[in-house]
PDB file of C-alpha atoms (C1' of nucleotides) in Angstrom:
ATOM      1  CA  MET T   1     106.334  23.798 -26.414  1.00  0.00           C
ATOM      2  CA  PRO T   2     104.689  26.909 -25.104  1.00  0.00           C
ATOM      3  CA  GLU T   3     105.412  29.515 -27.735  1.00  0.00           C
ATOM      4  CA  LEU T   4     104.346  33.137 -27.751  1.00  0.00           C
ATOM      5  CA  PRO T   5     100.554  32.563 -27.957  1.00  0.00           C
ATOM      6  CA  GLU T   6     100.522  30.090 -25.090  1.00  0.00           C
ATOM      7  CA  VAL T   7     102.682  32.345 -22.952  1.00  0.00           C
ATOM      8  CA  GLU T   8     100.491  35.345 -23.736  1.00  0.00           C
ATOM      9  CA  HIS T   9      97.457  33.280 -22.803  1.00  0.00           C
ATOM     10  CA  VAL T  10      99.064  32.531 -19.460  1.00  0.00           C
ATOM     11  CA  ARG T  11      99.984  36.196 -19.015  1.00  0.00           C
ATOM     12  CA  GLN T  12      96.398  37.296 -19.534  1.00  0.00           C
ATOM     13  CA  GLY T  13      95.120  34.639 -17.153  1.00  0.00           C
ATOM     14  CA  LEU T  14      97.623  35.688 -14.487  1.00  0.00           C
ATOM     15  CA  ALA T  15      96.990  39.382 -14.957  1.00  0.00           C
ATOM     16  CA  ALA T  16      93.282  38.797 -14.415  1.00  0.00           C
ATOM     17  CA  SER T  17      93.710  36.649 -11.322  1.00  0.00           C
ATOM     18  CA  ILE T  18      96.686  37.925  -9.316  1.00  0.00           C
ATOM     19  CA  VAL T  19      97.284  41.606 -10.089  1.00  0.00           C
ATOM     20  CA  GLY T  20      96.447  43.635  -6.991  1.00  0.00           C
ATOM     21  CA  ALA T  21      96.877  40.656  -4.660  1.00  0.00           C
ATOM     22  CA  ARG T  22      99.527  40.428  -1.960  1.00  0.00           C
ATOM     23  CA  VAL T  23     101.797  37.419  -1.551  1.00  0.00           C
ATOM     24  CA  ARG T  24     101.531  36.006   1.951  1.00  0.00           C
ATOM     25  CA  ARG T  25     103.930  33.075   1.721  1.00  0.00           C
ATOM     26  CA  VAL T  26     106.367  31.483  -0.708  1.00  0.00           C
ATOM     27  CA  ARG T  27     107.484  27.868  -0.555  1.00  0.00           C
ATOM     28  CA  VAL T  28     110.380  26.582  -2.608  1.00  0.00           C
ATOM     29  CA  HIS T  29     110.417  22.849  -3.209  1.00  0.00           C
ATOM     30  CA  ARG T  30     113.240  22.820  -5.725  1.00  0.00           C
ATOM     31  CA  ARG T  31     115.971  25.387  -5.440  1.00  0.00           C
ATOM     32  CA  ASP T  32     117.585  24.516  -8.743  1.00  0.00           C
ATOM     33  CA  VAL T  33     114.799  25.920 -10.906  1.00  0.00           C
ATOM     34  CA  ILE T  34     115.518  29.377  -9.458  1.00  0.00           C
ATOM     35  CA  VAL T  35     118.272  31.803 -10.350  1.00  0.00           C
ATOM     36  CA  THR T  36     118.985  34.815  -8.154  1.00  0.00           C
ATOM     37  CA  ASP T  37     121.732  37.401  -7.778  1.00  0.00           C
ATOM     38  CA  GLY T  38     124.941  35.791  -6.671  1.00  0.00           C
ATOM     39  CA  ASP T  39     124.194  32.402  -8.203  1.00  0.00           C
ATOM     40  CA  PRO T  40     126.807  31.089 -10.600  1.00  0.00           C
ATOM     41  CA  PRO T  41     126.083  31.858 -14.253  1.00  0.00           C
ATOM     42  CA  GLY T  42     123.285  29.619 -15.405  1.00  0.00           C
ATOM     43  CA  GLY T  43     122.217  28.909 -11.849  1.00  0.00           C
ATOM     44  CA  PHE T  44     122.737  25.841  -9.689  1.00  0.00           C
ATOM     45  CA  SER T  45     122.655  22.429 -11.341  1.00  0.00           C
ATOM     46  CA  ARG T  46     121.454  23.973 -14.555  1.00  0.00           C
ATOM     47  CA  SER T  47     124.624  23.092 -16.390  1.00  0.00           C
ATOM     48  CA  ARG T  48     127.204  20.453 -15.771  1.00  0.00           C
ATOM     49  CA  ARG T  49     129.733  23.133 -14.923  1.00  0.00           C
ATOM     50  CA  THR T  50     128.425  23.207 -11.379  1.00  0.00           C
ATOM     51  CA  THR T  51     130.318  24.746  -8.514  1.00  0.00           C
ATOM     52  CA  ASP T  52     130.952  23.133  -5.146  1.00  0.00           C
ATOM     53  CA  ALA T  53     129.348  26.039  -3.339  1.00  0.00           C
ATOM     54  CA  ALA T  54     126.095  25.220  -1.645  1.00  0.00           C
ATOM     55  CA  PRO T  55     123.211  27.179  -3.058  1.00  0.00           C
ATOM     56  CA  ARG T  56     122.207  30.146  -0.943  1.00  0.00           C
ATOM     57  CA  ARG T  57     118.706  29.909   0.385  1.00  0.00           C
ATOM     58  CA  VAL T  58     116.323  32.046  -1.654  1.00  0.00           C
ATOM     59  CA  ARG T  59     114.838  34.878   0.364  1.00  0.00           C
ATOM     60  CA  SER T  60     111.086  34.997   0.234  1.00  0.00           C
ATOM     61  CA  SER T  61     111.198  38.647  -0.805  1.00  0.00           C
ATOM     62  CA  GLU T  62     113.187  37.724  -3.903  1.00  0.00           C
ATOM     63  CA  LEU T  63     110.193  35.684  -5.007  1.00  0.00           C
ATOM     64  CA  LEU T  64     107.804  38.549  -4.173  1.00  0.00           C
ATOM     65  CA  GLY T  65     106.973  37.354  -0.662  1.00  0.00           C
ATOM     66  CA  GLY T  66     105.121  40.178   1.116  1.00  0.00           C
ATOM     67  CA  ASP T  67     104.862  42.070  -2.127  1.00  0.00           C
ATOM     68  CA  GLU T  68     101.762  43.209  -3.959  1.00  0.00           C
ATOM     69  CA  ILE T  69     101.523  42.034  -7.557  1.00  0.00           C
ATOM     70  CA  ARG T  70     101.452  45.060  -9.823  1.00  0.00           C
ATOM     71  CA  ASP T  71     101.714  43.682 -13.332  1.00  0.00           C
ATOM     72  CA  VAL T  72     102.476  40.685 -15.506  1.00  0.00           C
ATOM     73  CA  LEU T  73     104.651  41.357 -18.554  1.00  0.00           C
ATOM     74  CA  ARG T  74     105.732  39.269 -21.495  1.00  0.00           C
ATOM     75  CA  HIS T  75     108.536  39.446 -24.017  1.00  0.00           C
ATOM     76  CA  GLY T  76     108.746  36.603 -26.510  1.00  0.00           C
ATOM     77  CA  LYS T  77     108.226  33.416 -24.539  1.00  0.00           C
ATOM     78  CA  GLN T  78     109.180  34.911 -21.183  1.00  0.00           C
ATOM     79  CA  LEU T  79     106.912  36.285 -18.494  1.00  0.00           C
ATOM     80  CA  ALA T  80     107.684  38.707 -15.708  1.00  0.00           C
ATOM     81  CA  ILE T  81     105.639  39.122 -12.558  1.00  0.00           C
ATOM     82  CA  VAL T  82     106.232  42.618 -11.209  1.00  0.00           C
ATOM     83  CA  GLY T  83     105.810  43.525  -7.549  1.00  0.00           C
ATOM     84  CA  ALA T  84     104.928  46.902  -6.044  1.00  0.00           C
ATOM     85  CA  SER T  85     108.420  46.948  -4.512  1.00  0.00           C
ATOM     86  CA  GLY T  86     109.826  46.967  -8.027  1.00  0.00           C
ATOM     87  CA  ARG T  87     111.091  43.408  -7.703  1.00  0.00           C
ATOM     88  CA  VAL T  88     110.508  41.099 -10.620  1.00  0.00           C
ATOM     89  CA  VAL T  89     110.272  37.342 -11.098  1.00  0.00           C
ATOM     90  CA  CYS T  90     110.899  36.250 -14.665  1.00  0.00           C
ATOM     91  CA  VAL T  91     109.193  32.991 -15.611  1.00  0.00           C
ATOM     92  CA  HIS T  92     110.341  30.670 -18.388  1.00  0.00           C
ATOM     93  CA  LEU T  93     107.973  27.849 -19.119  1.00  0.00           C
ATOM     94  CA  GLY T  94     110.494  25.965 -21.239  1.00  0.00           C
ATOM     95  CA  MET T  95     108.836  22.864 -22.659  1.00  0.00           C
ATOM     96  CA  THR T  96     106.534  21.680 -19.938  1.00  0.00           C
ATOM     97  CA  GLY T  97     106.354  24.577 -17.504  1.00  0.00           C
ATOM     98  CA  ARG T  98     103.019  25.723 -16.115  1.00  0.00           C
ATOM     99  CA  VAL T  99     101.847  28.479 -13.859  1.00  0.00           C
ATOM    100  CA  LEU T 100      98.629  27.382 -12.220  1.00  0.00           C
ATOM    101  CA  VAL T 101      96.226  29.382 -10.096  1.00  0.00           C
ATOM    102  CA  GLY T 102      94.293  27.588  -7.394  1.00  0.00           C
ATOM    103  CA  ALA T 103      95.681  24.168  -8.187  1.00  0.00           C
ATOM    104  CA  GLU T 104      95.180  21.297  -5.772  1.00  0.00           C
ATOM    105  CA  SER T 105      98.024  20.379  -3.488  1.00  0.00           C
ATOM    106  CA  GLY T 106     100.099  17.285  -4.003  1.00  0.00           C
ATOM    107  CA  MET T 107     100.829  17.940  -7.637  1.00  0.00           C
ATOM    108  CA  THR T 108     103.908  16.310  -9.046  1.00  0.00           C
ATOM    109  CA  HIS T 109     106.719  18.564 -10.201  1.00  0.00           C
ATOM    110  CA  GLU T 110     105.460  21.565  -8.273  1.00  0.00           C
ATOM    111  CA  HIS T 111     108.668  23.493  -7.605  1.00  0.00           C
ATOM    112  CA  VAL T 112     107.460  26.774  -6.131  1.00  0.00           C
ATOM    113  CA  ARG T 113     104.166  27.699  -4.518  1.00  0.00           C
ATOM    114  CA  TRP T 114     102.942  31.165  -3.644  1.00  0.00           C
ATOM    115  CA  THR T 115     100.039  31.670  -1.285  1.00  0.00           C
ATOM    116  CA  LEU T 116      98.230  34.988  -1.639  1.00  0.00           C
ATOM    117  CA  GLU T 117      96.538  36.927   1.164  1.00  0.00           C
ATOM    118  CA  ASP T 118      93.105  35.660   0.179  1.00  0.00           C
ATOM    119  CA  GLY T 119      94.371  32.074   0.262  1.00  0.00           C
ATOM    120  CA  THR T 120      94.687  31.667  -3.494  1.00  0.00           C
ATOM    121  CA  ARG T 121      97.546  29.368  -4.432  1.00  0.00           C
ATOM    122  CA  LEU T 122      99.861  30.000  -7.345  1.00  0.00           C
ATOM    123  CA  SER T 123     102.127  27.173  -8.485  1.00  0.00           C
ATOM    124  CA  PHE T 124     105.100  26.878 -10.779  1.00  0.00           C
ATOM    125  CA  CYS T 125     105.291  23.323 -12.082  1.00  0.00           C
ATOM    126  CA  ASP T 126     107.684  21.918 -14.657  1.00  0.00           C
ATOM    127  CA  ALA T 127     108.159  18.214 -15.268  1.00  0.00           C
ATOM    128  CA  ARG T 128     111.209  18.459 -17.524  1.00  0.00           C
ATOM    129  CA  ARG T 129     112.679  21.458 -15.788  1.00  0.00           C
ATOM    130  CA  PHE T 130     113.718  23.206 -18.989  1.00  0.00           C
ATOM    131  CA  GLY T 131     111.948  26.197 -17.529  1.00  0.00           C
ATOM    132  CA  GLY T 132     112.727  28.208 -14.419  1.00  0.00           C
ATOM    133  CA  LEU T 133     112.439  31.420 -12.432  1.00  0.00           C
ATOM    134  CA  TRP T 134     114.851  34.343 -12.500  1.00  0.00           C
ATOM    135  CA  CYS T 135     114.716  36.938  -9.726  1.00  0.00           C
ATOM    136  CA  TYR T 136     115.644  40.599 -10.216  1.00  0.00           C
ATOM    137  CA  ASP T 137     115.483  43.676  -7.994  1.00  0.00           C
ATOM    138  CA  SER T 138     113.943  45.766 -10.754  1.00  0.00           C
ATOM    139  CA  GLU T 139     112.440  45.653 -14.179  1.00  0.00           C
ATOM    140  CA  ALA T 140     115.521  47.503 -15.438  1.00  0.00           C
ATOM    141  CA  SER T 141     117.733  44.669 -14.120  1.00  0.00           C
ATOM    142  CA  LEU T 142     115.556  42.093 -15.821  1.00  0.00           C
ATOM    143  CA  ARG T 143     115.882  43.953 -19.092  1.00  0.00           C
ATOM    144  CA  SER T 144     119.609  44.528 -18.944  1.00  0.00           C
ATOM    145  CA  ALA T 145     120.389  41.020 -17.718  1.00  0.00           C
ATOM    146  CA  ARG T 146     117.963  39.163 -19.898  1.00  0.00           C
ATOM    147  CA  TRP T 147     115.383  40.785 -22.117  1.00  0.00           C
ATOM    148  CA  ASP T 148     117.685  43.211 -23.904  1.00  0.00           C
ATOM    149  CA  ALA T 149     119.407  40.190 -25.436  1.00  0.00           C
ATOM    150  CA  LEU T 150     116.168  39.105 -27.081  1.00  0.00           C
ATOM    151  CA  GLY T 151     115.038  40.192 -30.515  1.00  0.00           C
ATOM    152  CA  PRO T 152     111.824  42.134 -31.119  1.00  0.00           C
ATOM    153  CA  ASP T 153     108.639  40.465 -29.952  1.00  0.00           C
ATOM    154  CA  ALA T 154     107.234  38.355 -32.779  1.00  0.00           C
ATOM    155  CA  LEU T 155     103.686  39.586 -32.195  1.00  0.00           C
ATOM    156  CA  HIS T 156     104.757  43.051 -33.311  1.00  0.00           C
ATOM    157  CA  VAL T 157     107.429  42.124 -35.838  1.00  0.00           C
ATOM    158  CA  THR T 158     107.561  44.256 -38.981  1.00  0.00           C
ATOM    159  CA  ALA T 159     108.929  43.683 -42.463  1.00  0.00           C
ATOM    160  CA  LYS T 160     111.742  46.149 -41.719  1.00  0.00           C
ATOM    161  CA  MET T 161     112.779  44.234 -38.605  1.00  0.00           C
ATOM    162  CA  LEU T 162     112.841  40.959 -40.515  1.00  0.00           C
ATOM    163  CA  GLN T 163     114.835  42.462 -43.376  1.00  0.00           C
ATOM    164  CA  ARG T 164     117.425  43.683 -40.883  1.00  0.00           C
ATOM    165  CA  VAL T 165     117.607  40.272 -39.247  1.00  0.00           C
ATOM    166  CA  PHE T 166     117.849  38.366 -42.516  1.00  0.00           C
ATOM    167  CA  ALA T 167     120.418  40.627 -44.162  1.00  0.00           C
ATOM    168  CA  SER T 168     123.748  38.869 -44.781  1.00  0.00           C
ATOM    169  CA  ARG T 169     122.811  35.903 -42.603  1.00  0.00           C
ATOM    170  CA  ALA T 170     124.137  32.654 -44.018  1.00  0.00           C
ATOM    171  CA  ARG T 171     121.751  30.399 -42.132  1.00  0.00           C
ATOM    172  CA  PRO T 172     118.490  28.733 -43.093  1.00  0.00           C
ATOM    173  CA  ILE T 173     115.590  31.113 -42.469  1.00  0.00           C
ATOM    174  CA  LYS T 174     114.096  28.549 -40.112  1.00  0.00           C
ATOM    175  CA  ALA T 175     117.164  28.677 -37.847  1.00  0.00           C
ATOM    176  CA  VAL T 176     117.071  32.469 -37.846  1.00  0.00           C
ATOM    177  CA  LEU T 177     113.397  32.604 -36.881  1.00  0.00           C
ATOM    178  CA  LEU T 178     113.963  30.125 -34.044  1.00  0.00           C
ATOM    179  CA  ASP T 179     116.852  32.187 -32.661  1.00  0.00           C
ATOM    180  CA  GLN T 180     115.338  34.169 -29.781  1.00  0.00           C
ATOM    181  CA  THR T 181     118.119  36.743 -29.896  1.00  0.00           C
ATOM    182  CA  LEU T 182     116.947  37.690 -33.398  1.00  0.00           C
ATOM    183  CA  VAL T 183     113.161  37.363 -33.098  1.00  0.00           C
ATOM    184  CA  ALA T 184     111.534  36.560 -29.748  1.00  0.00           C
ATOM    185  CA  GLY T 185     108.546  34.281 -29.370  1.00  0.00           C
ATOM    186  CA  LEU T 186     108.512  31.900 -32.303  1.00  0.00           C
ATOM    187  CA  GLY T 187     109.106  28.190 -31.754  1.00  0.00           C
ATOM    188  CA  ASN T 188     108.988  25.172 -33.982  1.00  0.00           C
ATOM    189  CA  ILE T 189     105.241  25.175 -34.590  1.00  0.00           C
ATOM    190  CA  TYR T 190     104.701  28.805 -35.492  1.00  0.00           C
ATOM    191  CA  VAL T 191     107.847  29.027 -37.595  1.00  0.00           C
ATOM    192  CA  ASP T 192     106.699  26.150 -39.787  1.00  0.00           C
ATOM    193  CA  GLU T 193     103.173  27.544 -39.985  1.00  0.00           C
ATOM    194  CA  SER T 194     104.372  31.065 -40.821  1.00  0.00           C
ATOM    195  CA  LEU T 195     106.800  29.847 -43.492  1.00  0.00           C
ATOM    196  CA  PHE T 196     104.086  27.767 -45.127  1.00  0.00           C
ATOM    197  CA  ALA T 197     101.655  30.685 -45.104  1.00  0.00           C
ATOM    198  CA  SER T 198     104.340  32.830 -46.754  1.00  0.00           C
ATOM    199  CA  GLY T 199     105.367  30.233 -49.345  1.00  0.00           C
ATOM    200  CA  ILE T 200     108.996  30.191 -48.189  1.00  0.00           C
ATOM    201  CA  LEU T 201     111.061  27.012 -47.917  1.00  0.00           C
ATOM    202  CA  PRO T 202     112.524  26.615 -44.385  1.00  0.00           C
ATOM    203  CA  THR T 203     115.907  25.738 -45.876  1.00  0.00           C
ATOM    204  CA  ARG T 204     116.252  28.997 -47.811  1.00  0.00           C
ATOM    205  CA  MET T 205     119.255  31.053 -46.739  1.00  0.00           C
ATOM    206  CA  ALA T 206     117.962  34.030 -44.771  1.00  0.00           C
ATOM    207  CA  ARG T 207     120.003  36.519 -46.822  1.00  0.00           C
ATOM    208  CA  ASP T 208     118.317  35.306 -50.011  1.00  0.00           C
ATOM    209  CA  VAL T 209     114.821  36.115 -48.778  1.00  0.00           C
ATOM    210  CA  THR T 210     113.408  39.073 -50.718  1.00  0.00           C
ATOM    211  CA  ASP T 211     111.916  42.196 -49.144  1.00  0.00           C
ATOM    212  CA  GLY T 212     108.528  41.195 -50.511  1.00  0.00           C
ATOM    213  CA  GLU T 213     108.783  37.811 -48.837  1.00  0.00           C
ATOM    214  CA  SER T 214     109.810  39.462 -45.566  1.00  0.00           C
ATOM    215  CA  ARG T 215     106.709  41.612 -45.775  1.00  0.00           C
ATOM    216  CA  ASP T 216     104.479  38.570 -46.342  1.00  0.00           C
ATOM    217  CA  LEU T 217     106.192  36.690 -43.558  1.00  0.00           C
ATOM    218  CA  ALA T 218     105.818  39.509 -41.027  1.00  0.00           C
ATOM    219  CA  ARG T 219     102.136  39.820 -41.891  1.00  0.00           C
ATOM    220  CA  HIS T 220     101.430  36.086 -41.743  1.00  0.00           C
ATOM    221  CA  ALA T 221     103.412  35.559 -38.542  1.00  0.00           C
ATOM    222  CA  ARG T 222     101.512  38.330 -36.735  1.00  0.00           C
ATOM    223  CA  ARG T 223      98.171  37.057 -38.039  1.00  0.00           C
ATOM    224  CA  ILE T 224      98.871  33.443 -37.036  1.00  0.00           C
ATOM    225  CA  LEU T 225     100.063  34.478 -33.568  1.00  0.00           C
ATOM    226  CA  ARG T 226      97.041  36.740 -33.023  1.00  0.00           C
ATOM    227  CA  ARG T 227      94.634  34.000 -34.042  1.00  0.00           C
ATOM    228  CA  ALA T 228      96.374  31.475 -31.797  1.00  0.00           C
ATOM    229  CA  ILE T 229      96.178  33.858 -28.830  1.00  0.00           C
ATOM    230  CA  ARG T 230      92.476  34.335 -29.443  1.00  0.00           C
ATOM    231  CA  ALA T 231      92.060  30.557 -29.543  1.00  0.00           C
ATOM    232  CA  GLY T 232      93.783  30.235 -26.166  1.00  0.00           C
ATOM    233  CA  GLY T 233      97.055  28.820 -27.429  1.00  0.00           C
ATOM    234  CA  SER T 234      97.350  26.088 -29.998  1.00  0.00           C
ATOM    235  CA  THR T 235      97.956  23.297 -27.530  1.00  0.00           C
ATOM    236  CA  LEU T 236     100.044  20.290 -28.112  1.00  0.00           C
ATOM    237  CA  ARG T 237     100.324  17.597 -25.546  1.00  0.00           C
ATOM    238  CA  ASP T 238     100.739  19.350 -22.250  1.00  0.00           C
ATOM    239  CA  PHE T 239      99.984  23.013 -22.501  1.00  0.00           C
ATOM    240  CA  VAL T 240      97.313  24.213 -20.118  1.00  0.00           C
ATOM    241  CA  GLY T 241      96.187  27.650 -19.027  1.00  0.00           C
ATOM    242  CA  VAL T 242      96.427  29.044 -15.528  1.00  0.00           C
ATOM    243  CA  GLU T 243      93.290  27.216 -14.454  1.00  0.00           C
ATOM    244  CA  GLY T 244      94.533  23.962 -15.926  1.00  0.00           C
ATOM    245  CA  GLN T 245      92.221  24.120 -18.905  1.00  0.00           C
ATOM    246  CA  LYS T 246      93.433  22.788 -22.227  1.00  0.00           C
ATOM    247  CA  GLY T 247      93.841  25.409 -24.918  1.00  0.00           C
ATOM    248  CA  GLY T 248      91.192  24.407 -27.447  1.00  0.00           C
ATOM    249  CA  TYR T 249      92.225  22.523 -30.547  1.00  0.00           C
ATOM    250  CA  ARG T 250      90.359  25.145 -32.479  1.00  0.00           C
ATOM    251  CA  LEU T 251      93.365  25.984 -34.598  1.00  0.00           C
ATOM    252  CA  ARG T 252      94.340  23.185 -36.924  1.00  0.00           C
ATOM    253  CA  HIS T 253      97.993  23.100 -37.707  1.00  0.00           C
ATOM    254  CA  ILE T 254      98.428  23.328 -41.447  1.00  0.00           C
ATOM    255  CA  VAL T 255     101.870  21.730 -41.717  1.00  0.00           C
ATOM    256  CA  TYR T 256     103.239  21.131 -38.208  1.00  0.00           C
ATOM    257  CA  GLY T 257     103.052  17.457 -37.269  1.00  0.00           C
ATOM    258  CA  ARG T 258     101.602  16.493 -40.653  1.00  0.00           C
ATOM    259  CA  ALA T 259     104.662  15.069 -42.446  1.00  0.00           C
ATOM    260  CA  GLY T 260     103.642  12.494 -45.047  1.00  0.00           C
ATOM    261  CA  GLN T 261     100.086  13.785 -45.173  1.00  0.00           C
ATOM    262  CA  PRO T 262      98.650  15.760 -48.096  1.00  0.00           C
ATOM    263  CA  CYS T 263      99.077  19.542 -48.159  1.00  0.00           C
ATOM    264  CA  ARG T 264      95.758  21.134 -47.266  1.00  0.00           C
ATOM    265  CA  ARG T 265      96.195  23.597 -50.099  1.00  0.00           C
ATOM    266  CA  CYS T 266      97.481  21.477 -53.009  1.00  0.00           C
ATOM    267  CA  ARG T 267      97.385  17.825 -51.817  1.00  0.00           C
ATOM    268  CA  THR T 268     101.113  17.320 -52.440  1.00  0.00           C
ATOM    269  CA  THR T 269     102.642  15.067 -49.775  1.00  0.00           C
ATOM    270  CA  LEU T 270     104.276  17.202 -47.053  1.00  0.00           C
ATOM    271  CA  GLU T 271     107.995  16.622 -46.555  1.00  0.00           C
ATOM    272  CA  SER T 272     109.972  16.559 -43.333  1.00  0.00           C
ATOM    273  CA  ASP T 273     113.600  16.827 -42.324  1.00  0.00           C
ATOM    274  CA  GLN T 274     115.839  18.307 -39.637  1.00  0.00           C
ATOM    275  CA  VAL T 275     116.497  22.023 -40.163  1.00  0.00           C
ATOM    276  CA  GLY T 276     118.280  23.990 -37.472  1.00  0.00           C
ATOM    277  CA  GLN T 277     118.190  20.895 -35.229  1.00  0.00           C
ATOM    278  CA  ARG T 278     114.412  20.833 -35.357  1.00  0.00           C
ATOM    279  CA  THR T 279     111.983  18.563 -37.114  1.00  0.00           C
ATOM    280  CA  THR T 280     110.636  20.696 -39.919  1.00  0.00           C
ATOM    281  CA  VAL T 281     107.629  20.118 -42.156  1.00  0.00           C
ATOM    282  CA  TRP T 282     106.891  21.892 -45.437  1.00  0.00           C
ATOM    283  CA  CYS T 283     105.060  21.571 -48.726  1.00  0.00           C
ATOM    284  CA  PRO T 284     107.544  21.084 -51.595  1.00  0.00           C
ATOM    285  CA  SER T 285     105.042  22.547 -54.022  1.00  0.00           C
ATOM    286  CA  CYS T 286     103.617  25.560 -52.143  1.00  0.00           C
ATOM    287  CA  GLN T 287     106.954  26.675 -50.676  1.00  0.00           C
ATOM    288  CA  THR T 288     109.908  27.778 -52.795  1.00  0.00           C
TER     289      THR T 288
ATOM    290  C1'  DC K   1     131.916  36.697 -34.438  1.00  0.00           C
ATOM    291  C1'  DA K   2     128.791  33.466 -36.524  1.00  0.00           C
ATOM    292  C1'  DC K   3     127.228  29.216 -36.770  1.00  0.00           C
ATOM    293  C1'  DC K   4     126.314  24.538 -35.212  1.00  0.00           C
ATOM    294  C1'  DA K   5     126.322  20.159 -32.532  1.00  0.00           C
ATOM    295  C1'  DC K   6     125.230  18.589 -28.318  1.00  0.00           C
ATOM    296  C1'  DC K   7     123.149  18.313 -23.901  1.00  0.00           C
ATOM    297  C1'  DC K   8     119.820  19.096 -20.152  1.00  0.00           C
ATOM    298  C1'  DC K   9     115.095  16.401 -18.634  1.00  0.00           C
ATOM    299  C1'  DT K  10     110.863  13.382 -18.419  1.00  0.00           C
ATOM    300  C1'  DG K  11     106.431  11.661 -20.141  1.00  0.00           C
ATOM    301  C1'  DG K  12     104.077   9.702 -23.786  1.00  0.00           C
ATOM    302  C1'  DA K  13     103.885   6.872 -27.967  1.00  0.00           C
ATOM    303  C1'  DC K  14     105.040   2.822 -29.964  1.00  0.00           C
ATOM    304  C1'  DG K  15     106.978  -1.954 -30.768  1.00  0.00           C
ATOM    305  C1'  DC K  16     107.641  -6.437 -29.146  1.00  0.00           C
TER     306       DC K  16
ATOM    307  C1'  DT U   1     100.841  -6.068 -18.999  1.00  0.00           C
ATOM    308  C1'  DG U   2     105.280  -4.492 -19.018  1.00  0.00           C
ATOM    309  C1'  DC U   3     109.464  -3.228 -20.600  1.00  0.00           C
ATOM    310  C1'  DG U   4     112.654  -0.939 -23.766  1.00  0.00           C
ATOM    311  C1'  DT U   5     113.472   2.668 -27.065  1.00  0.00           C
ATOM    312  C1'  DC U   6     112.705   6.830 -29.274  1.00  0.00           C
ATOM    313  C1'  DC U   7     111.100  11.370 -29.646  1.00  0.00           C
ATOM    314  C1'  DA U   8     109.524  16.020 -28.350  1.00  0.00           C
ATOM    315  C1'  DG U   9     112.186  20.739 -27.956  1.00  0.00           C
ATOM    316  C1'  DG U  10     113.903  25.966 -25.649  1.00  0.00           C
ATOM    317  C1'  DG U  11     117.936  27.472 -24.703  1.00  0.00           C
ATOM    318  C1'  DG U  12     122.761  27.285 -22.662  1.00  0.00           C
ATOM    319  C1'  DT U  13     127.434  25.943 -23.628  1.00  0.00           C
ATOM    320  C1'  DG U  14     131.444  24.891 -25.918  1.00  0.00           C
ATOM    321  C1'  DG U  15     133.733  23.698 -30.309  1.00  0.00           C
ATOM    322  C1'  DT U  16     134.820  24.906 -35.099  1.00  0.00           C
TER     323       DT U  16
END
DNA sequence: CACCACCCCTGGACGC
DNA sequence: TGCGTCCAGGGGTGGT
């Protein structure tokens, strides 16, 4: 559920609270949410193609133990905490992942806890464990192993980028926009909202989308993402910021989650169906 | 290669 | 109240 705006909200919260601090101790409660060098592809127990090898214990330094936090980066829906040593921990929130600062102990589904020099606690929690942590020895390794495979960040997407991505693609535009290797950061909510704002049916073949529509879509997507970031993430059920606060419901979703209800623009009943394996909502009158 | 179906996981909503 | 069932969905994998 966390999409780009929620992840950016977390990034800003982390940057403000942990950059410049040193990590005193790292405790791993669940090894299988972590992937490090030497782990089988996909990590331990993250796919059914598991090996018999016992997972190697994660060294504290791999999770920035003893390191000073230098920066917190984001690409699409992924975060990276960068240490002064150059080491990097990439954080995926998946559906229900959270990074909390100063949370109480005894939380359920807390998989990794960092304690900083000043005593501040940092926790990675994830009930469904679709998220995880990926450790790299450098930012360059993170990029070559992981981020280079992602498309351009949706917050800065341009009409030209979208035209390139849509060209000759025989897939519904919704599926293309959800594909992180083509555009990074959009999930189900913001794709539906952006397509509505641009008047494009989610089922349209990407290659049939005109250059003018790509321009509208790039503009609307950036605007919607920017507004959502300013509002602290759009918040569905379980998203919370680094201090556990709910992201305000200040941004009403226009189509997402409103199937069967009247379109806010023209009052036509919103339709819903599966597109690209995702529940998709649109207005049959406003979108063509 | 491109596309797509399926699976991972758990909490919350809902029906009886 | 409590139990069962369904659904949410990012992204990895394997099949077509």
